[in-house]
Amino acid sequence: MFELIKKFQSELSVSGGENTLADVIAGVLEPAADGISRDAMGNLTVYKKGRHGGKKVMVAAHMDEIGFVVTAIEDSGMVRVANIGGINPVASSYSPVRFENGVKGVLVVEDGTKLEDISNKKLLVDIGADNASAAKRRVRVGDFCACVPMLLRLSKNRVSSKAFDDRLGCAVAAYAALNCKKPAFDTYFVFTVQEELGCRGSKPAAFSVMPDYAIAIDVTPAPAAGNPNKLTVKLGAGAALKVKDSSVICSPMLVDRLAELAEEKKIKYQYEVLTAGGTDTSSMQIAGTGCHAACISIPTRYVHTPVETADLRDVQACADILTAFIAEGVEE
Ligand code: ZN
Ligand code: CO
């Protein structure tokens, strides 16, 4: 599992620019797949044939991460950027970034900005250029960049990195695809694009699969110290089975089935009730005539910062529940 995380995590995959990561995932899953395809938006689908015909399962994990896009190059050679997705400007500032073409820079705040005035509009990237023409030889308007990947092992089981949202989900889905030899039903592992911009990729993907059962794998915030939002999920307490967030109420039948499998296999789990946020779960639930949708969430601290922190045991618990579900399916 850790090897998958390392491999996926080292790629740059800002919303709209997920192709390189898609190549890596396709390469890893090719030996286990009965079919691999990509659609016009860039969603990657890995198909595995089931033992029983008829029902279809869709698993979704998003490949994209939040990041920045170049909007202008200033006379000074500083690069102006806009956010792609829900950037926290305080958390992201003064960190190293990398562009898709390999150019490195540091994300900084405009000189003279008061602490309380830090916003995405005040962010610039210093790529070490003295003037505009030097900068323009290295990056151009429209180029994407994101924080440089740094995977830190804080302790035996705790790891920290940018883009665990949702590279951990990609690793969990890939693990299940590799470890479930014979799925109960035809299973479509979809690695989606542009989730961070409002689940844009999963909508057409779900429309194309038209699943009977759908499971998203994504991170969910787990509080570290203090808990002003009264979040229910704890780091290290196992896979979080989503009951609801602000975009979805999960299928009670499917949530119960996942909990039942976890009990049977003695996998640690907890329930997640979130008063905000949304994931690909909702797009799958309402695709076509609708389906049974649920989400296995990976408890994660400091979501949408360069130091998202997770517990490897939770990640493995998510992978084990997903693998069990794909192998055994549902009896309705
Ligand atoms: Zn996510
Ligand atoms: Co996110």
Short mmCIF file of C-alpha atoms and ligand atoms in Angstrom, two decimals:
data_model
loop_
_atom_site.label_atom_id
_atom_site.label_comp_id
_atom_site.label_asym_id
_atom_site.label_seq_id
_atom_site.Cartn_x
_atom_site.Cartn_y
_atom_site.Cartn_z
CA MET A 1 0.00 0.00 0.00
CA PHE A 2 2.73 2.46 0.98
CA GLU A 3 4.44 1.79 -2.37
CA LEU A 4 1.25 2.77 -4.23
CA ILE A 5 0.91 5.91 -2.14
CA LYS A 6 4.53 6.90 -2.83
CA LYS A 7 4.18 6.27 -6.53
CA PHE A 8 0.93 8.21 -6.99
CA GLN A 9 1.88 10.96 -4.61
CA SER A 10 5.01 12.01 -6.48
CA GLU A 11 3.03 13.08 -9.56
CA LEU A 12 1.71 16.58 -10.21
CA SER A 13 -2.00 16.42 -11.02
CA VAL A 14 -3.78 19.75 -10.74
CA SER A 15 -7.44 19.69 -11.84
CA GLY A 16 -7.53 19.65 -15.63
CA GLY A 17 -3.97 18.32 -15.91
CA GLU A 18 -4.35 14.74 -14.65
CA ASN A 19 -2.86 12.94 -17.67
CA THR A 20 0.55 12.06 -16.23
CA LEU A 21 -0.95 10.55 -13.10
CA ALA A 22 -3.49 8.69 -15.25
CA ASP A 23 -0.59 7.15 -17.21
CA VAL A 24 1.05 6.02 -13.97
CA ILE A 25 -2.15 4.49 -12.58
CA ALA A 26 -2.94 2.79 -15.90
CA GLY A 27 0.58 1.33 -15.92
CA VAL A 28 0.17 -0.11 -12.41
CA LEU A 29 -3.29 -1.58 -13.03
CA GLU A 30 -2.83 -2.87 -16.56
CA PRO A 31 -1.88 -6.42 -15.51
CA ALA A 32 -5.02 -6.69 -13.35
CA ALA A 33 -7.50 -5.15 -15.80
CA ASP A 34 -9.95 -6.68 -18.25
CA GLY A 35 -10.11 -3.33 -19.99
CA ILE A 36 -8.78 0.21 -19.65
CA SER A 37 -10.23 3.31 -21.26
CA ARG A 38 -10.14 7.08 -21.04
CA ASP A 39 -12.87 9.51 -21.95
CA ALA A 40 -12.66 12.97 -23.48
CA MET A 41 -12.42 14.70 -20.10
CA GLY A 42 -9.58 12.45 -18.98
CA ASN A 43 -11.39 10.07 -16.59
CA LEU A 44 -9.51 6.76 -16.47
CA THR A 45 -11.62 3.61 -16.20
CA VAL A 46 -10.18 0.24 -15.25
CA TYR A 47 -12.70 -2.52 -15.81
CA LYS A 48 -12.76 -5.93 -14.15
CA LYS A 49 -15.23 -8.58 -15.19
CA GLY A 50 -17.50 -10.01 -12.48
CA ARG A 51 -18.62 -13.56 -11.66
CA HIS A 52 -22.28 -12.68 -12.10
CA GLY A 53 -23.60 -10.61 -14.98
CA GLY A 54 -26.27 -7.98 -14.59
CA LYS A 55 -25.23 -5.63 -11.78
CA LYS A 56 -22.51 -3.02 -12.09
CA VAL A 57 -20.27 -1.51 -9.43
CA MET A 58 -18.51 1.81 -9.88
CA VAL A 59 -15.64 2.88 -7.63
CA ALA A 60 -14.50 6.49 -7.91
CA ALA A 61 -11.33 8.16 -6.63
CA HIS A 62 -10.29 11.54 -7.94
CA MET A 63 -6.89 12.06 -9.49
CA ASP A 64 -6.86 15.84 -9.28
CA GLU A 65 -5.40 18.01 -6.57
CA ILE A 66 -5.80 21.68 -5.76
CA GLY A 67 -3.15 23.98 -7.17
CA PHE A 68 -2.51 27.14 -9.16
CA VAL A 69 -2.61 28.40 -12.72
CA VAL A 70 -0.46 31.22 -14.14
CA THR A 71 -2.55 34.29 -14.92
CA ALA A 72 0.16 36.83 -15.77
CA ILE A 73 3.89 37.41 -15.76
CA GLU A 74 4.89 40.69 -14.20
CA ASP A 75 7.68 43.02 -15.41
CA SER A 76 9.73 41.99 -12.38
CA GLY A 77 9.68 38.35 -13.52
CA MET A 78 7.33 37.36 -10.71
CA VAL A 79 4.57 34.98 -11.78
CA ARG A 80 0.98 35.84 -10.85
CA VAL A 81 -1.25 32.83 -10.16
CA ALA A 82 -4.90 32.06 -9.46
CA ASN A 83 -6.13 29.19 -7.36
CA ILE A 84 -7.54 25.99 -8.84
CA GLY A 85 -9.88 24.59 -6.22
CA GLY A 86 -10.16 25.37 -2.52
CA ILE A 87 -6.73 26.75 -1.72
CA ASN A 88 -6.07 27.98 1.80
CA PRO A 89 -3.74 30.91 1.04
CA VAL A 90 -2.25 31.04 4.52
CA ALA A 91 -1.46 27.33 4.53
CA SER A 92 0.03 27.36 1.03
CA SER A 93 2.17 30.48 1.19
CA TYR A 94 5.94 30.29 1.47
CA SER A 95 6.16 26.78 0.17
CA PRO A 96 8.04 25.30 -2.78
CA VAL A 97 6.01 24.64 -5.93
CA ARG A 98 6.64 22.78 -9.17
CA PHE A 99 5.25 23.38 -12.65
CA GLU A 100 4.23 20.62 -15.03
CA ASN A 101 7.31 21.28 -17.19
CA GLY A 102 9.58 20.79 -14.16
CA VAL A 103 10.27 24.47 -13.40
CA LYS A 104 10.53 25.04 -9.66
CA GLY A 105 9.50 28.10 -7.71
CA VAL A 106 8.47 29.36 -4.31
CA LEU A 107 4.96 30.55 -3.60
CA VAL A 108 5.11 33.83 -1.70
CA VAL A 109 2.85 36.63 -0.54
CA GLU A 110 3.03 40.12 -2.08
CA ASP A 111 5.36 42.37 -0.10
CA GLY A 112 3.61 44.60 2.41
CA THR A 113 0.58 42.34 2.86
CA LYS A 114 -0.77 42.33 6.40
CA LEU A 115 -1.29 38.89 7.89
CA GLU A 116 -5.05 39.32 7.97
CA ASP A 117 -5.08 40.43 4.31
CA ILE A 118 -3.46 37.28 2.91
CA SER A 119 -5.73 35.96 0.16
CA ASN A 120 -5.31 34.00 -3.07
CA LYS A 121 -5.07 37.35 -4.92
CA LYS A 122 -1.89 38.20 -3.00
CA LEU A 123 0.00 35.04 -4.04
CA LEU A 124 2.93 35.10 -6.48
CA VAL A 125 5.49 32.57 -7.58
CA ASP A 126 9.18 33.48 -7.62
CA ILE A 127 10.87 31.25 -10.22
CA GLY A 128 14.19 33.03 -9.92
CA ALA A 129 13.73 35.19 -13.03
CA ASP A 130 15.04 38.78 -13.15
CA ASN A 131 12.52 40.12 -15.62
CA ALA A 132 9.45 39.22 -17.67
CA SER A 133 11.26 37.89 -20.72
CA ALA A 134 13.43 35.57 -18.63
CA ALA A 135 10.31 34.30 -16.84
CA LYS A 136 8.38 33.85 -20.09
CA ARG A 137 11.05 31.53 -21.43
CA ARG A 138 10.24 29.12 -18.59
CA VAL A 139 6.52 29.40 -17.88
CA ARG A 140 3.56 30.76 -19.75
CA VAL A 141 0.07 31.93 -18.92
CA GLY A 142 -2.11 28.86 -18.36
CA ASP A 143 0.63 26.64 -16.91
CA PHE A 144 -0.32 24.72 -13.75
CA CYS A 145 1.74 24.36 -10.61
CA ALA A 146 1.27 22.79 -7.20
CA CYS A 147 3.21 22.22 -4.01
CA VAL A 148 6.31 20.07 -4.34
CA PRO A 149 5.61 16.55 -3.09
CA MET A 150 7.28 15.76 0.19
CA LEU A 151 6.16 12.56 1.81
CA LEU A 152 7.06 12.67 5.49
CA ARG A 153 6.82 9.72 7.81
CA LEU A 154 5.96 11.25 11.18
CA SER A 155 5.88 7.94 13.04
CA LYS A 156 5.41 4.27 12.21
CA ASN A 157 1.87 4.78 10.94
CA ARG A 158 1.43 8.53 10.52
CA VAL A 159 2.36 10.13 7.21
CA SER A 160 2.12 13.67 5.95
CA SER A 161 2.06 15.12 2.43
CA LYS A 162 0.27 17.43 0.06
CA ALA A 163 -2.50 15.94 -2.11
CA PHE A 164 -3.39 13.00 0.11
CA ASP A 165 -6.76 14.35 -1.07
CA ASP A 166 -7.22 12.24 -3.07
CA ARG A 167 -4.05 10.34 -3.88
CA LEU A 168 -4.78 8.12 -0.86
CA GLY A 169 -8.15 7.34 -2.46
CA CYS A 170 -6.44 6.47 -5.73
CA ALA A 171 -4.10 4.13 -3.82
CA VAL A 172 -7.04 2.48 -2.03
CA ALA A 173 -8.95 1.94 -5.29
CA ALA A 174 -5.83 0.64 -7.03
CA TYR A 175 -5.12 -1.71 -4.13
CA ALA A 176 -8.63 -3.17 -4.39
CA ALA A 177 -8.31 -3.55 -8.17
CA LEU A 178 -5.02 -5.40 -7.74
CA ASN A 179 -6.10 -7.57 -4.81
CA CYS A 180 -9.58 -8.62 -5.77
CA LYS A 181 -9.08 -11.42 -8.25
CA LYS A 182 -12.73 -12.19 -8.99
CA PRO A 183 -15.20 -9.37 -8.39
CA ALA A 184 -18.79 -10.36 -7.62
CA PHE A 185 -20.13 -7.93 -10.21
CA ASP A 186 -18.69 -6.16 -13.22
CA THR A 187 -16.58 -3.47 -11.57
CA TYR A 188 -15.48 -0.13 -12.98
CA PHE A 189 -12.66 1.56 -11.09
CA VAL A 190 -12.86 5.15 -12.26
CA PHE A 191 -10.05 7.57 -11.52
CA THR A 192 -11.87 10.84 -12.00
CA VAL A 193 -10.80 14.33 -13.02
CA GLN A 194 -11.72 17.78 -11.69
CA GLU A 195 -13.42 16.72 -8.47
CA GLU A 196 -12.00 19.77 -6.72
CA LEU A 197 -13.91 22.03 -9.10
CA GLY A 198 -17.31 20.53 -8.32
CA CYS A 199 -17.17 16.82 -9.24
CA ARG A 200 -17.02 17.64 -12.93
CA GLY A 201 -15.36 14.44 -14.10
CA SER A 202 -17.46 11.96 -12.17
CA LYS A 203 -20.70 13.23 -13.70
CA PRO A 204 -20.04 12.03 -17.27
CA ALA A 205 -18.16 9.00 -15.93
CA ALA A 206 -21.15 7.88 -13.86
CA PHE A 207 -23.47 8.59 -16.77
CA SER A 208 -21.37 6.30 -18.92
CA VAL A 209 -21.15 3.42 -16.40
CA MET A 210 -24.71 3.71 -15.01
CA PRO A 211 -23.80 1.74 -11.89
CA ASP A 212 -26.17 -0.18 -9.60
CA TYR A 213 -23.78 0.28 -6.67
CA ALA A 214 -21.32 3.14 -6.39
CA ILE A 215 -18.58 3.75 -3.87
CA ALA A 216 -16.39 6.85 -3.72
CA ILE A 217 -13.06 6.82 -1.90
CA ASP A 218 -12.02 10.21 -0.60
CA VAL A 219 -10.55 11.90 2.43
CA THR A 220 -12.60 13.42 5.24
CA PRO A 221 -11.41 15.96 7.80
CA ALA A 222 -10.35 14.52 11.14
CA PRO A 223 -9.70 17.08 13.87
CA ALA A 224 -6.30 17.18 15.57
CA ALA A 225 -6.68 19.52 18.53
CA GLY A 226 -9.88 21.32 19.39
CA ASN A 227 -12.96 20.50 17.39
CA PRO A 228 -14.99 23.65 16.80
CA ASN A 229 -16.97 22.03 13.99
CA LYS A 230 -17.85 18.99 16.12
CA LEU A 231 -16.53 16.55 13.52
CA THR A 232 -17.20 12.91 14.25
CA VAL A 233 -14.21 11.25 12.60
CA LYS A 234 -10.99 10.39 14.45
CA LEU A 235 -7.56 9.71 12.98
CA GLY A 236 -6.47 6.14 13.67
CA ALA A 237 -10.02 4.92 14.41
CA GLY A 238 -10.40 3.08 11.10
CA ALA A 239 -12.16 3.56 7.78
CA ALA A 240 -14.93 6.17 7.94
CA LEU A 241 -18.21 5.06 6.42
CA LYS A 242 -19.98 8.19 5.27
CA VAL A 243 -23.56 8.62 6.40
CA LYS A 244 -23.92 12.09 4.94
CA ASP A 245 -22.19 15.25 3.84
CA SER A 246 -23.74 18.38 2.40
CA SER A 247 -24.10 16.86 -1.07
CA VAL A 248 -25.29 13.35 -0.32
CA ILE A 249 -27.13 11.05 2.03
CA CYS A 250 -25.61 7.66 1.41
CA SER A 251 -27.69 4.56 0.71
CA PRO A 252 -28.47 3.07 4.15
CA MET A 253 -28.47 -0.39 2.59
CA LEU A 254 -24.98 0.06 1.20
CA VAL A 255 -23.58 1.68 4.36
CA ASP A 256 -24.97 -1.25 6.39
CA ARG A 257 -23.45 -3.72 3.96
CA LEU A 258 -20.02 -2.10 4.26
CA ALA A 259 -20.28 -2.13 8.07
CA GLU A 260 -21.38 -5.76 8.00
CA LEU A 261 -18.34 -6.74 5.91
CA ALA A 262 -16.07 -4.77 8.26
CA GLU A 263 -17.54 -6.60 11.28
CA GLU A 264 -17.13 -9.97 9.58
CA LYS A 265 -13.51 -9.33 8.63
CA LYS A 266 -12.69 -7.51 11.89
CA ILE A 267 -11.70 -4.31 10.07
CA LYS A 268 -11.78 -1.12 12.16
CA TYR A 269 -14.41 1.37 11.06
CA GLN A 270 -16.31 4.42 12.25
CA TYR A 271 -19.19 6.48 10.91
CA GLU A 272 -18.79 9.90 9.32
CA VAL A 273 -21.37 12.66 9.48
CA LEU A 274 -20.18 15.82 7.80
CA THR A 275 -22.11 19.08 7.73
CA ALA A 276 -20.15 20.47 4.77
CA GLY A 277 -18.23 19.25 1.75
CA GLY A 278 -19.01 16.90 -1.09
CA THR A 279 -17.41 14.13 -3.11
CA ASP A 280 -17.95 12.14 -6.29
CA THR A 281 -20.52 10.09 -4.32
CA SER A 282 -23.26 12.55 -5.17
CA SER A 283 -22.68 12.52 -8.95
CA MET A 284 -22.82 8.75 -8.98
CA GLN A 285 -25.92 8.57 -6.81
CA ILE A 286 -27.97 10.76 -9.15
CA ALA A 287 -26.61 9.51 -12.49
CA GLY A 288 -29.29 8.18 -14.82
CA THR A 289 -32.14 6.75 -12.79
CA GLY A 290 -30.08 6.82 -9.59
CA CYS A 291 -28.23 4.11 -7.70
CA HIS A 292 -27.11 2.91 -4.26
CA ALA A 293 -24.14 5.14 -3.43
CA ALA A 294 -21.78 5.26 -0.47
CA CYS A 295 -18.35 6.62 0.37
CA ILE A 296 -15.47 5.08 2.27
CA SER A 297 -13.60 8.06 3.70
CA ILE A 298 -10.00 8.21 4.80
CA PRO A 299 -9.65 10.27 8.00
CA THR A 300 -7.19 13.09 7.24
CA ARG A 301 -5.95 16.05 9.23
CA TYR A 302 -5.30 19.49 7.70
CA VAL A 303 -7.12 18.78 4.42
CA HIS A 304 -6.20 21.19 1.60
CA THR A 305 -2.83 22.15 3.07
CA PRO A 306 0.66 20.98 2.02
CA VAL A 307 0.81 18.81 5.15
CA GLU A 308 -2.29 16.65 5.02
CA THR A 309 -1.77 13.91 7.61
CA ALA A 310 -3.17 10.39 7.66
CA ASP A 311 -2.73 7.09 9.47
CA LEU A 312 -1.62 4.19 7.28
CA ARG A 313 -3.77 1.76 9.31
CA ASP A 314 -6.88 3.76 8.37
CA VAL A 315 -5.85 3.71 4.71
CA GLN A 316 -5.42 -0.06 4.85
CA ALA A 317 -8.79 -0.47 6.60
CA CYS A 318 -10.47 1.47 3.76
CA ALA A 319 -8.73 -0.74 1.19
CA ASP A 320 -9.74 -3.92 3.02
CA ILE A 321 -13.41 -2.96 3.24
CA LEU A 322 -13.49 -1.95 -0.42
CA THR A 323 -11.76 -5.17 -1.48
CA ALA A 324 -14.22 -7.24 0.57
CA PHE A 325 -17.19 -5.43 -0.97
CA ILE A 326 -15.94 -5.92 -4.51
CA ALA A 327 -15.29 -9.61 -3.85
CA GLU A 328 -18.61 -10.30 -2.15
CA GLY A 329 -21.03 -7.70 -3.47
CA VAL A 330 -24.55 -7.37 -2.09
CA GLU A 331 -27.43 -9.77 -1.68
CA GLU A 332 -30.61 -7.75 -2.00
ZN ZN B 1 -11.00 14.81 -2.38
CO CO B 2 -10.38 18.21 -1.84
#
